[in-house]
Coordinates of C-alpha atoms in Angstrom, one line a residue:
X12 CA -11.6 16.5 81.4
X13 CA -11.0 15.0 78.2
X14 CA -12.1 11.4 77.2
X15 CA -9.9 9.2 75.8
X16 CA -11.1 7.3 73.1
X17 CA -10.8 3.4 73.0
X18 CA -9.1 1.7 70.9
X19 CA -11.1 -1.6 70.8
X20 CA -13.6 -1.0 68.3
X21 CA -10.9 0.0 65.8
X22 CA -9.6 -3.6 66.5
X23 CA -12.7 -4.9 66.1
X24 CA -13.7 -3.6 62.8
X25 CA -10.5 -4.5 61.5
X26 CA -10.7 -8.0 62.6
X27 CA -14.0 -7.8 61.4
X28 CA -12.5 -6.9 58.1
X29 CA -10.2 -9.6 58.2
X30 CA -13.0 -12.2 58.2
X31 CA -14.9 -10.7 55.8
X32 CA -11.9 -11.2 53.3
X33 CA -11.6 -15.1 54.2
X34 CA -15.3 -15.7 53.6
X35 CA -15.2 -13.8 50.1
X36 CA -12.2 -15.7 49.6
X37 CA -13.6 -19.0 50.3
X38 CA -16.7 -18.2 48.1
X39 CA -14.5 -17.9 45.2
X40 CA -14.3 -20.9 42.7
X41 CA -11.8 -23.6 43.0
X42 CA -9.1 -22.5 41.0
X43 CA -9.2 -19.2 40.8
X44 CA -7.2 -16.4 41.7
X45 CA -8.4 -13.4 43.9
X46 CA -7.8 -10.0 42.0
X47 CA -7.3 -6.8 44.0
X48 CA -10.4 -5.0 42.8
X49 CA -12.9 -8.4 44.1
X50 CA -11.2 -8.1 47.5
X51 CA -11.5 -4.3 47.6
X52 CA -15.4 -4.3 46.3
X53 CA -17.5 -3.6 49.6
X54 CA -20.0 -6.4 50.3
X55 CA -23.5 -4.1 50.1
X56 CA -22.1 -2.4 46.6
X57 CA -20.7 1.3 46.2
X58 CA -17.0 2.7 45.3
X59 CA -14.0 1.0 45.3
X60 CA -11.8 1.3 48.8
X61 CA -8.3 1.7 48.1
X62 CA -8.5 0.9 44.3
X63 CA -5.5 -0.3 42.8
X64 CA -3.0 2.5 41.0
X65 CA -4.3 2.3 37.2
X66 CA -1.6 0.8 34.6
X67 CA 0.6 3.4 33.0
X68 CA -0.1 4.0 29.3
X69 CA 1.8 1.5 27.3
X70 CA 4.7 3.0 25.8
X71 CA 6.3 2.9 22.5
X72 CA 8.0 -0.4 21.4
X73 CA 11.9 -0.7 21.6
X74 CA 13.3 -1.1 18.4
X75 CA 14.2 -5.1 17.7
X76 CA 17.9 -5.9 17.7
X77 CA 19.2 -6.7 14.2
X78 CA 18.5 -10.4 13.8
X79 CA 21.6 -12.8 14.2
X80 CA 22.6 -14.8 11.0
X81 CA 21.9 -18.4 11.7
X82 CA 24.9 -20.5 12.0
X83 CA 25.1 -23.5 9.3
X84 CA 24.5 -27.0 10.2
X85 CA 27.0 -29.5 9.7
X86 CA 25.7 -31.9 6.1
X87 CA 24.4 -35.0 7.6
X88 CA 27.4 -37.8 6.6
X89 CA 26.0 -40.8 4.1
X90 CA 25.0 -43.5 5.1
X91 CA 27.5 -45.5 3.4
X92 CA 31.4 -45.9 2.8
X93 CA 33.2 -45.2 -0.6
X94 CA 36.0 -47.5 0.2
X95 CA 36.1 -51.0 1.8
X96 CA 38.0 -49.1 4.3
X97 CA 35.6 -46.9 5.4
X98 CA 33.0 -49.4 5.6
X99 CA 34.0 -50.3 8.6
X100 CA 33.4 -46.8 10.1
X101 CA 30.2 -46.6 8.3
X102 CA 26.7 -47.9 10.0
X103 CA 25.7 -51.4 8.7
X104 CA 22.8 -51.7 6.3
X105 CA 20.2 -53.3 8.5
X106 CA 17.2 -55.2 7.0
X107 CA 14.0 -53.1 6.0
X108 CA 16.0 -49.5 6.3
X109 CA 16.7 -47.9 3.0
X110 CA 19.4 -46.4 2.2
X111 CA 19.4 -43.2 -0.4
X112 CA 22.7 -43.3 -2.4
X113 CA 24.4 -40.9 -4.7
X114 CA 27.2 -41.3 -6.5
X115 CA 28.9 -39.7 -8.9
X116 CA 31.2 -40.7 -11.8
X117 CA 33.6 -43.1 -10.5
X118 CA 32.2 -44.3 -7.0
X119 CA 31.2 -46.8 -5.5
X120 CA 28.9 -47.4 -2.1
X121 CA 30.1 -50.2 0.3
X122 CA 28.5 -51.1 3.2
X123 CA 28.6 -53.9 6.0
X124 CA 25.5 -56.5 6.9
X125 CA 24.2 -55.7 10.1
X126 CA 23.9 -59.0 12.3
X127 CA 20.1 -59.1 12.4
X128 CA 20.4 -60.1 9.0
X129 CA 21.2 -63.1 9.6
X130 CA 22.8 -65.8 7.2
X131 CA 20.3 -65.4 4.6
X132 CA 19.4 -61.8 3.0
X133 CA 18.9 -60.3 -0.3
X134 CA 19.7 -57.0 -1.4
X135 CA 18.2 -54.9 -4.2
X136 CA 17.9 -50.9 -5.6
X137 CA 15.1 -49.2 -6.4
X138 CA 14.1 -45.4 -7.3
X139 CA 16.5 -45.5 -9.7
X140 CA 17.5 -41.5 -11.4
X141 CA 17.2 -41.8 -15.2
X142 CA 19.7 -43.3 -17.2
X143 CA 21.2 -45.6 -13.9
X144 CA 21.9 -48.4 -14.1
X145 CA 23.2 -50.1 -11.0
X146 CA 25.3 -53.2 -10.1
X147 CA 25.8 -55.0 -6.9
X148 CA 28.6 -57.5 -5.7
X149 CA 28.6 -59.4 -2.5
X150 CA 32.7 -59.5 -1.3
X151 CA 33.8 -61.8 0.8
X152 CA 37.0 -61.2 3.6
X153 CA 39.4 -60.8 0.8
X154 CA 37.4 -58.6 -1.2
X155 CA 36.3 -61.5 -4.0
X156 CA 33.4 -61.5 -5.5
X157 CA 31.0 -64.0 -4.5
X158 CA 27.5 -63.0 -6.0
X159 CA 26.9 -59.9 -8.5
X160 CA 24.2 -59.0 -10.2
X161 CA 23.4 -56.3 -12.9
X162 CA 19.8 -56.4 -13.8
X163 CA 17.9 -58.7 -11.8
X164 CA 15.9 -56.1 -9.7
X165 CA 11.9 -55.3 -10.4
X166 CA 12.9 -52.3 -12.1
X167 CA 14.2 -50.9 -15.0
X168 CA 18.5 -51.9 -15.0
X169 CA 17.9 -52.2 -11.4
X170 CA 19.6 -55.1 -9.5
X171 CA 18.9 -57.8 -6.6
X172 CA 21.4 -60.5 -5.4
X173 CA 20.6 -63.4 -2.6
X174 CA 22.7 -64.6 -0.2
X175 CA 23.2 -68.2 1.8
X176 CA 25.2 -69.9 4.6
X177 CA 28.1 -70.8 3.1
X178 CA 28.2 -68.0 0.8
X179 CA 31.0 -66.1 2.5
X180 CA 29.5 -62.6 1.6
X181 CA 30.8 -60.1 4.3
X182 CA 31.1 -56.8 2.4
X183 CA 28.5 -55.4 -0.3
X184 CA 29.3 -52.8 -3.2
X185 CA 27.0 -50.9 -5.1
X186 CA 27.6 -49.0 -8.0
X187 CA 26.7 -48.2 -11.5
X188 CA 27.8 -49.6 -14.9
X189 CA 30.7 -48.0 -16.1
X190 CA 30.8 -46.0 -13.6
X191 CA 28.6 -43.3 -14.5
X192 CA 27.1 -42.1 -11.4
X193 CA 23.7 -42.1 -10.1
X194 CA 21.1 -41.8 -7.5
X195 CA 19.1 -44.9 -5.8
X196 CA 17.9 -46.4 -2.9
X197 CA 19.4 -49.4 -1.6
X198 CA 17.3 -51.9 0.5
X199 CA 18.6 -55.7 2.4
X200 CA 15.5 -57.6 3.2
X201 CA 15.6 -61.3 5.2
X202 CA 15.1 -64.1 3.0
X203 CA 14.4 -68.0 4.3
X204 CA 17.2 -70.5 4.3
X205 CA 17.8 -72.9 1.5
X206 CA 18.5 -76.7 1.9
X207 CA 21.7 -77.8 1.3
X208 CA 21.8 -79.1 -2.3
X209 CA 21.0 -82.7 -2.7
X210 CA 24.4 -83.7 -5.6
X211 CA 27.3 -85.5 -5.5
X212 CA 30.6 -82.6 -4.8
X213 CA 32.8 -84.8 -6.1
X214 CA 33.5 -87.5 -9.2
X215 CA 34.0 -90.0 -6.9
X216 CA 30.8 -89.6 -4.6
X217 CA 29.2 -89.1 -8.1
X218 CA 29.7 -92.7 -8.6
X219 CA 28.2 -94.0 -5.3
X220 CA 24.6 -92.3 -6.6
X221 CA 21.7 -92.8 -9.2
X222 CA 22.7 -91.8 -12.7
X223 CA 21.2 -88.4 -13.3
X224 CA 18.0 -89.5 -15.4
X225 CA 16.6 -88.1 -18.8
X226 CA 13.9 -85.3 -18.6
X227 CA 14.0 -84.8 -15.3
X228 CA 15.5 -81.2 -14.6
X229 CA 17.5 -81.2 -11.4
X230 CA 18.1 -77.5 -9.5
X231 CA 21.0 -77.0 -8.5
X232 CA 22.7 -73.8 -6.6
X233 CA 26.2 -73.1 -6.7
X234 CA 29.0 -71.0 -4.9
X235 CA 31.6 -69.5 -6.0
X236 CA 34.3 -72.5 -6.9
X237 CA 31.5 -75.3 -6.4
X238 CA 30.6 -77.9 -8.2
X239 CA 28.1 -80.2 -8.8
X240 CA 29.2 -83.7 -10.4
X241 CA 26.6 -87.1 -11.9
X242 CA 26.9 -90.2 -12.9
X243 CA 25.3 -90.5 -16.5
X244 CA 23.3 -93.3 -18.4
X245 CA 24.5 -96.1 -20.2
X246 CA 22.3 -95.0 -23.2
X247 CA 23.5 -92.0 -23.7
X248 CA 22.0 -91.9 -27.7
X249 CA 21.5 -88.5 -28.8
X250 CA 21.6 -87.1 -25.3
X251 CA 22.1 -83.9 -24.6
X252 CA 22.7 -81.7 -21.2
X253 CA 21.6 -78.5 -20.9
X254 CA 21.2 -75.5 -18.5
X255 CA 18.3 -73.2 -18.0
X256 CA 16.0 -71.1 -16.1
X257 CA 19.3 -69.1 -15.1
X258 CA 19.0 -66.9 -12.0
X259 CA 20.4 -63.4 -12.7
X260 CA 23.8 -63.0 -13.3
X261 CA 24.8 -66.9 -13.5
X262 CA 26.6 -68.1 -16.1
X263 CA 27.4 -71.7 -16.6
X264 CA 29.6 -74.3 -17.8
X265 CA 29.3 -77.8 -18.7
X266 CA 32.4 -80.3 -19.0
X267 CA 32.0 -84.1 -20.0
X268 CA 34.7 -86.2 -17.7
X269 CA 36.3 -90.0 -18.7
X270 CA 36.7 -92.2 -15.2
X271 CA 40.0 -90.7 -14.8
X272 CA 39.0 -87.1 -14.6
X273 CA 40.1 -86.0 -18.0
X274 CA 37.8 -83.1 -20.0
X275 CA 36.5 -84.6 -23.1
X276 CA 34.1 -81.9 -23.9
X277 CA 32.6 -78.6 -22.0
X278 CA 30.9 -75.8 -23.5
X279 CA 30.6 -72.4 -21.8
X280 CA 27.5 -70.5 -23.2
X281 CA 26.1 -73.1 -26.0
X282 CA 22.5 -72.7 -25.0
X283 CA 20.7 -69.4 -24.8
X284 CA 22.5 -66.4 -23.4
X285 CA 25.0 -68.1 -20.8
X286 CA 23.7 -71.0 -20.9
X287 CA 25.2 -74.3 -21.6
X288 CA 24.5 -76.9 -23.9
X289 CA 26.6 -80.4 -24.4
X290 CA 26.3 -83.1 -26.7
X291 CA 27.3 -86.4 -24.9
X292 CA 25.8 -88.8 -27.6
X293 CA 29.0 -89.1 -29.8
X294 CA 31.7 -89.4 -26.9
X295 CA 34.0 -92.2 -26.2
X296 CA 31.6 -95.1 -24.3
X297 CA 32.7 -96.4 -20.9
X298 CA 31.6 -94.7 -17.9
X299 CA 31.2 -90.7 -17.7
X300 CA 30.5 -88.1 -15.1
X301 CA 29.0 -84.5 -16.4
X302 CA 30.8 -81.8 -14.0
X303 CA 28.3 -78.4 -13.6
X304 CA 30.2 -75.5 -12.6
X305 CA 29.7 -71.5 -12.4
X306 CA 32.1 -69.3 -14.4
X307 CA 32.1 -66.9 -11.8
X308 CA 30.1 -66.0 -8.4
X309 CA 27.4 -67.6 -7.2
X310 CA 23.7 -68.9 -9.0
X311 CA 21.3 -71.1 -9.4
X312 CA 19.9 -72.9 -12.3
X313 CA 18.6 -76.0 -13.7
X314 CA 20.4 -78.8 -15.3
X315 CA 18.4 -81.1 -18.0
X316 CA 19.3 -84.2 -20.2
X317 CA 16.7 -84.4 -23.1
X318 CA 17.0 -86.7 -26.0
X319 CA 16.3 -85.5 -29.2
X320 CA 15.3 -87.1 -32.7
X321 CA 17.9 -88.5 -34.6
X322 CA 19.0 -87.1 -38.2
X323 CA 19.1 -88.9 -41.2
X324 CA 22.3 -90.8 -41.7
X325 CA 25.0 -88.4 -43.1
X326 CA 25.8 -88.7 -46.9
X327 CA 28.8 -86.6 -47.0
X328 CA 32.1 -87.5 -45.2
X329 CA 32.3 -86.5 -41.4
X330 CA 36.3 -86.9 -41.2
X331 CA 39.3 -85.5 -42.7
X332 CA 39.7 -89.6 -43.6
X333 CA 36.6 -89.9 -45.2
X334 CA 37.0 -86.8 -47.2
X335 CA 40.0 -87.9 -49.0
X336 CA 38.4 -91.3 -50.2
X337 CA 35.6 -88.8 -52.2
X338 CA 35.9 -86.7 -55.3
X339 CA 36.6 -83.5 -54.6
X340 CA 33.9 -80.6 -54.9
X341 CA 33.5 -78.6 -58.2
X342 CA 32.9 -75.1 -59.2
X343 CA 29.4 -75.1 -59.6
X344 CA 28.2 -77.6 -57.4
X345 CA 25.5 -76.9 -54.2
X346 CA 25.6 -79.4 -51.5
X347 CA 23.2 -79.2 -48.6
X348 CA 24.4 -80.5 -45.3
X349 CA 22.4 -80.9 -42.3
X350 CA 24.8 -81.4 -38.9
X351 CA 24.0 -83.2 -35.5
X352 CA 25.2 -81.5 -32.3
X353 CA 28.6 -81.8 -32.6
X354 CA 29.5 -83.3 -35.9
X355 CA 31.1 -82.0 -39.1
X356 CA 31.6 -82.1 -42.6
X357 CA 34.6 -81.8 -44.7
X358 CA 35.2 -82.1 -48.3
X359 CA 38.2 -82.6 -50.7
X360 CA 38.9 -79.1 -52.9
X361 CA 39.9 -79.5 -56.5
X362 CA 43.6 -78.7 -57.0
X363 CA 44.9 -75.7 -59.0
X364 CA 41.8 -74.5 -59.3
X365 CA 41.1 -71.2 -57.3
X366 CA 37.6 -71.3 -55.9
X367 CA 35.0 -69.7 -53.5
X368 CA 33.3 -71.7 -51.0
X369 CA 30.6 -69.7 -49.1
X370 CA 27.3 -71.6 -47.4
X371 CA 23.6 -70.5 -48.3
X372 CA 20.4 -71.4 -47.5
X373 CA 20.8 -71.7 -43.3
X374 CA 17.9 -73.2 -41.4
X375 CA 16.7 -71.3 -37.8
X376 CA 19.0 -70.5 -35.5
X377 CA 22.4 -71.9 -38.1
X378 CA 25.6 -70.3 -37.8
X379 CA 28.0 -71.8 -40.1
X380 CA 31.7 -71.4 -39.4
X381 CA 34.0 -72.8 -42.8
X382 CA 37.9 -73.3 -42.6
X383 CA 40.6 -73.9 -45.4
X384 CA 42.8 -77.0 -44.4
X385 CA 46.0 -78.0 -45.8
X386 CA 46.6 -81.6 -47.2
X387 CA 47.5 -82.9 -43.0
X388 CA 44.4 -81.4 -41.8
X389 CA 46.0 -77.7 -40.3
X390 CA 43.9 -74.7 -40.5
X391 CA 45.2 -72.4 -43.1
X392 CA 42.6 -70.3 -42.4
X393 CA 38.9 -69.7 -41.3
X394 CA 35.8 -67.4 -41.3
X395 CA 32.1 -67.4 -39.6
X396 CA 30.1 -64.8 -40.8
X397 CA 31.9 -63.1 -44.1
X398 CA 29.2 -64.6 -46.1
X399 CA 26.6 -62.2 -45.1
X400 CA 24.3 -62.2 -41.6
X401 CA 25.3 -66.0 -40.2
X402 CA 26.7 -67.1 -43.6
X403 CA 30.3 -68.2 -44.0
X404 CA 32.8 -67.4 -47.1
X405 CA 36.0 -68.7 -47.5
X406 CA 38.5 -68.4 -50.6
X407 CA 41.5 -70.7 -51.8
X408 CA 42.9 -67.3 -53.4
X409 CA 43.9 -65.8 -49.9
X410 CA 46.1 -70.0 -48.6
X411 CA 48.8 -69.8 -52.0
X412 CA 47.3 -73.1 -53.1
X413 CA 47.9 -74.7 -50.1
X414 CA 43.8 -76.1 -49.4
X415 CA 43.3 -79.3 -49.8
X416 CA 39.9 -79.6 -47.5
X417 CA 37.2 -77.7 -46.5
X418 CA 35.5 -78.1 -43.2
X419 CA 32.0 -77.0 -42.4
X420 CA 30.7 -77.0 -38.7
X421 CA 27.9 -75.1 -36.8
X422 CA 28.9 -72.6 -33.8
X423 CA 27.4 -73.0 -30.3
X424 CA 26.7 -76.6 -30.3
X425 CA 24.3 -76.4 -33.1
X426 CA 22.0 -78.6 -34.8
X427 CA 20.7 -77.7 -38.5
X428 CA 21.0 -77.8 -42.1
X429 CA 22.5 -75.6 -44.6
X430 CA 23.8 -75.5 -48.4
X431 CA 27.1 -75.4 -49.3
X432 CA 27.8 -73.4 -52.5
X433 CA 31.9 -73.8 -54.9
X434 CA 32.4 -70.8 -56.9
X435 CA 34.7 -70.6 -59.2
X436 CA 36.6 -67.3 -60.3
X437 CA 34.2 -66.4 -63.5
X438 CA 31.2 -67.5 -61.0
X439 CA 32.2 -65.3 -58.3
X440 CA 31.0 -62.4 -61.0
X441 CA 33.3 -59.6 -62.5
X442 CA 37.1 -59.8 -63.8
X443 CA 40.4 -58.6 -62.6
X444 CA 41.0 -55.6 -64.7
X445 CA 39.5 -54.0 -67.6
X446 CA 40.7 -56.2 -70.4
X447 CA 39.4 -59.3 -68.5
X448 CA 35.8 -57.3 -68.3
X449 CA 35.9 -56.5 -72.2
X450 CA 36.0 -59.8 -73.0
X451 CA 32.8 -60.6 -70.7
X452 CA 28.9 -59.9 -70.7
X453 CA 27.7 -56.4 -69.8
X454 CA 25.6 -55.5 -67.0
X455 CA 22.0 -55.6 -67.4
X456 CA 20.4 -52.8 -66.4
X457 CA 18.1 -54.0 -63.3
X458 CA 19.4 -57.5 -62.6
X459 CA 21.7 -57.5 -59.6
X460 CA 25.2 -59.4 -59.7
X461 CA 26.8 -60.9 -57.0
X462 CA 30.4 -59.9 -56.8
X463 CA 32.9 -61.8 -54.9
X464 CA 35.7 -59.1 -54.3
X465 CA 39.0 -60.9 -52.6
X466 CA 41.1 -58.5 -49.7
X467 CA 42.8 -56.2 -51.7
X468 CA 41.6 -57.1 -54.7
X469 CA 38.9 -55.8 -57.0
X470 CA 35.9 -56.9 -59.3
X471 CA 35.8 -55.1 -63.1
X472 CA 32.3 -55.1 -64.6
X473 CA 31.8 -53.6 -68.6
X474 CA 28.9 -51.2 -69.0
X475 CA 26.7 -51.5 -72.0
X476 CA 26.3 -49.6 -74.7
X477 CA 23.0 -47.9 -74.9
X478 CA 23.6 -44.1 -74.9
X479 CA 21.7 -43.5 -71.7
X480 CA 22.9 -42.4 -68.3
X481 CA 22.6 -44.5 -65.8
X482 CA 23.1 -44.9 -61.5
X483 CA 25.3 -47.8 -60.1
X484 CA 24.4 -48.9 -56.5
X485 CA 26.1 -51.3 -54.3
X486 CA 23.8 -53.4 -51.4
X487 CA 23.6 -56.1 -49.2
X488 CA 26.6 -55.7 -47.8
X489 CA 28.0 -58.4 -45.0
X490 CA 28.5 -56.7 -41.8
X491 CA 31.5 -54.9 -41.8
X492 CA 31.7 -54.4 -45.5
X493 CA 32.7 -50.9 -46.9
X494 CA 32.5 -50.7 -51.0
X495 CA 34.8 -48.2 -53.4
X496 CA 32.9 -48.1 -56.6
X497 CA 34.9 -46.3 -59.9
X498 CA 34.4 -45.5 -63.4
X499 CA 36.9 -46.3 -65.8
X500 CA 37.8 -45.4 -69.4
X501 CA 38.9 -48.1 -71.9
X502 CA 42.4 -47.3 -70.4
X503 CA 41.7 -48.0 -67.0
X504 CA 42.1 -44.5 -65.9
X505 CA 39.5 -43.6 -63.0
X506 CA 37.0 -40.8 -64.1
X507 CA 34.8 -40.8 -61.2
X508 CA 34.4 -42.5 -58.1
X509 CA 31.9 -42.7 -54.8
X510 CA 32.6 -44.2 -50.9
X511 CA 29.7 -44.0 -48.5
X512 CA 26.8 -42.9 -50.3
X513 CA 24.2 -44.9 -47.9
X514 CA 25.8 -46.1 -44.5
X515 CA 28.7 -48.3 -45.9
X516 CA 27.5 -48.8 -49.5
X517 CA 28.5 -47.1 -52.7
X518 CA 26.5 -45.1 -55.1
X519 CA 27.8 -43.7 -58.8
X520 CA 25.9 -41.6 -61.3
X521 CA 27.2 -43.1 -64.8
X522 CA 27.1 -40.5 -67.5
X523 CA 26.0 -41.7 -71.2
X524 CA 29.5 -41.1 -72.7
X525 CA 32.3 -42.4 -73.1
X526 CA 31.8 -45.8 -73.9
X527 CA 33.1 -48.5 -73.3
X528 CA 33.4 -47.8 -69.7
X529 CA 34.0 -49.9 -66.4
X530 CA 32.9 -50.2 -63.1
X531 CA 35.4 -51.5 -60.7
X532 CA 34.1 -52.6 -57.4
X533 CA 36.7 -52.7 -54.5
X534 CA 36.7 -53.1 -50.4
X535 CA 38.3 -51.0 -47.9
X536 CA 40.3 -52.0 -44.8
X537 CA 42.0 -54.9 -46.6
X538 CA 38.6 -57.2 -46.1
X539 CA 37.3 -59.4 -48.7
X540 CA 33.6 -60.5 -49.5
X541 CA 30.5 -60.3 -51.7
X542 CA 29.0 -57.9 -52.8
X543 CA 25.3 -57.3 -54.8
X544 CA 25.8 -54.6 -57.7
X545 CA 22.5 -53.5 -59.8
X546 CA 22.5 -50.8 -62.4
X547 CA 19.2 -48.3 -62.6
X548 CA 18.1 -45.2 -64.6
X549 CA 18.0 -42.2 -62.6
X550 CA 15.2 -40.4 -61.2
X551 CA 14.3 -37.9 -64.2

């Protein structure tokens, strides 16, 4: 009969299996995994039981799909506005976050204030491109400006304006002089809050305070339409007011007011650069207030009386009344003059006499100005610089005989001395046409004359005789000045003739024959003046 075999130890030796598996499991390290082949191994060693199927060769690679073009990002928008408009859509420029701008020909940046600003901020470029040259404006709501600046930044024709309560800023454009494009960076930065100015804002409360006292400079800030009003000394000898130690981009004036308000004198830019500078020594006495105002925007600067040394007592009439009670200047005659601030000189003219009144000799910093007056004191007609550099030149030819007077004065406020020179027409060097010149001198070869050649007129010099060639140059011509020089025949008849050998002056090679000959010096563009003529030998 057949045994049937059990089924228990079957059982057994799989549960005995089953435990072996935990406890190799459990003897693995924390962490890691059990792999097929560690459960599979047999505990006392020999073949794998059951091995895992081996990994089918790897096979070869599908080819890659064609790569997909990448699709273009959108540009990044500016961080600023090109309109006013637009600002308003347009991030605000917050403190410490610069800003890179580029502009091209025509455009501007705008952009608002952020309010972490605060009330008090300044804003400045930097990292300028070559060759720009930036300007900022603070606008306030109706688009005025209120501060600008050009080049008041730490860098080269960069800029940097500064803003206070009060100010009214609320917009802030940036862009380049004339326009011309450019690439920079545009930074706002916090700055502290400045006390409210310590002056009178109007002539009335200028009255209630201390008169504003000699060398002791006063600084003063100023919005837009402010301004800043004192009560002045009773000794006011040879006092003068003055601006300086401008901030950039201010320029200021100065007016000098009677009790009633009235202007008796201002001055705009008087002092250095836009500066002002006012003499208040010489005005009506009685009580006077000095007014300081900006011209446009908003600055700061200091405002100074100083007292300077007084001249010598004038010897030469300083009114139109005092001039006719002298004799009048002569051909010939060299006066020097030396002006206070302010003051002026005239002199009596010689009558039926045409002369040539030019000023010589000017001390540092002198810029004459000379005017023709008739016989009530109207200007006929006037000139600053036709004398050469500062000098002045002024001719009774060009007023029909109609001078009577001529005034001398210094621009800008001026104080200095300077000679006053009457020429009269043989003086002034050359004749009016050939047969006057025949009848005259020759030139000397190397001494230089000084022509005086009227608008549309000309100057006629003879040429000696000494059967050489010769070159004919003219120089030291006043600013503006273009020469015409011609050789003539005994006739008058033009055989050669030179423009613009050397910038605006005229050179002439002057062959030994024919003789006698002419040179005849004339000025272009219906301008009259003087002129230096010399006559050389060539360079063999």
């Amino acid at each position: 009969m057949a045994h049937r075999r059990s089924s228990r130890p079957r059982a057994a030796a799989r549960a005995g299996g089953t435990a072996l598996l935990m406890a190799a499991a459990a003897l693995l390290p924390l962490g890691a995994s059990a792999q097929p082949t560690d459960l599979l191994r047999p505990v006392q060693g020999g073949p794998l039981k059951n091995p895992a199927p081996s990994s089918p060769a790897p096979s070869s690679p599908a080819p890659a799909a064609p790569a997909q073009p990448a699709r273009p990002t959108a540009p990044t928008p500016p961080a600023y506005a090109l309109s006013a408009a637009d600002a308003a859509r347009t991030p605000p420029l917050a403190p410490e976050r610069p800003v890179r701008v580029s502009l091209s020909r025509g455009q501007r940046a705008f952009f608002r204030i952020a309010p972490e600003a605060g009330e008090a901020w300044a804003v400045a470029t930097r990292r300028l491109s070559r060759n720009t040259d930036t300007v900022v404006a603070a606008l306030d709501d109706a688009g005025e400006v209120v501060a600008e600046d050009d080049d008041g930044g730490e860098e080269s024709l960069a800029s940097r304006l500064e803003v206070q309560p009060g100010d009214g800023a609320r917009l802030l454009r940036v862009g380049t002089l004339e326009n011309t494009g450019g690439r920079f960076e545009v930074v706002l930065t916090r700055i502290a809050v400045q006390p409210p100015g310590d002056f009178a804002t109007s002539q009335a409360d200028a009255a209630s305070r201390p008169a504003l006292a000699v060398d002791q400079p006063v600084r003063i800030r100023l919005r837009r339409n402010q301004q800043a009003f004192f009560a002045l000394p009773a000794d006011r000898s040879n006092l003068t007011a003055r601006t300086r130690g401008l901030s950039s981009g201010t320029d200021t004036a100065l007016a000098l007011l009677d009790a009633d308000g009235r202007v008796l004198a201002e001055d705009d830019d008087g002092g250095n650069g836009l500066a002002s500078l006012l003499p208040i020594g010489r005005v009506a006495p009685g009580p006077l207030t000095l007014r300081a105002s900006l011209v446009s925007g908003t600055g700061s600067f200091e405002l100074v009386l100083e007292r300077e040394d007084p001249l010598p007592a004038a010897d030469f009439p300083t009114s139109l009344e005092a001039a006719r009670a002298r004799p009048p200047l002569n051909p010939g005659e060299v006066v020097h003059v030396e002006l206070d601030r302010g003051v002026e000189a005239f002199f009596a003219l010689p009558e039926g006499q045409p002369v040539t009144i030019v000023t010589r000799n000017l001390g540092d910093e002198v810029d004459t100005s000379l005017a023709l007056l008739d016989a009530n004191g109207s200007v006929l007609t006037e000139d600053d610089d036709g004398g050469g550099g500062l000098a002045s030149r002024v001719t009774t030819g060009s007023t029909g005989g109609r001078a009577a007077f001529v005034r001398a004065s210094l621009l800008n406020n001026a104080r200095g001395g300077f000679d006053i020179a009457v020429q009269g027409a043989q003086e002034a060097g050359g004749a009016g046409d050939v047969d006057g010149a025949s009848r005259r001198p020759a030139l000397i070869l190397g001494e230089a004359v000084r022509l005086s050649v009227e608008a549309g007129g000309q100057a006629v010099v003879a040429l000696p005789f000494d059967g050489r060639p010769a070159m004919a140059m003219t120089f030291g011509l006043a600013e503006g000045l273009d020469t015409v020089l011609e050789l003539l025949d005994a006739s008058g008849a033009v055989i050669a003739e030179n423009d613009d050998a050397e910038g605006l002056a005229s050179r002439l090679e002057i062959p030994a024959e024919p003789r006698p000959a002419y040179l005849r010096v004339r000025l272009l563009e219906d301008k009259g003046g003087e002129v230096n003529l010399v006559l050389v030998r060539p360079a063999p």
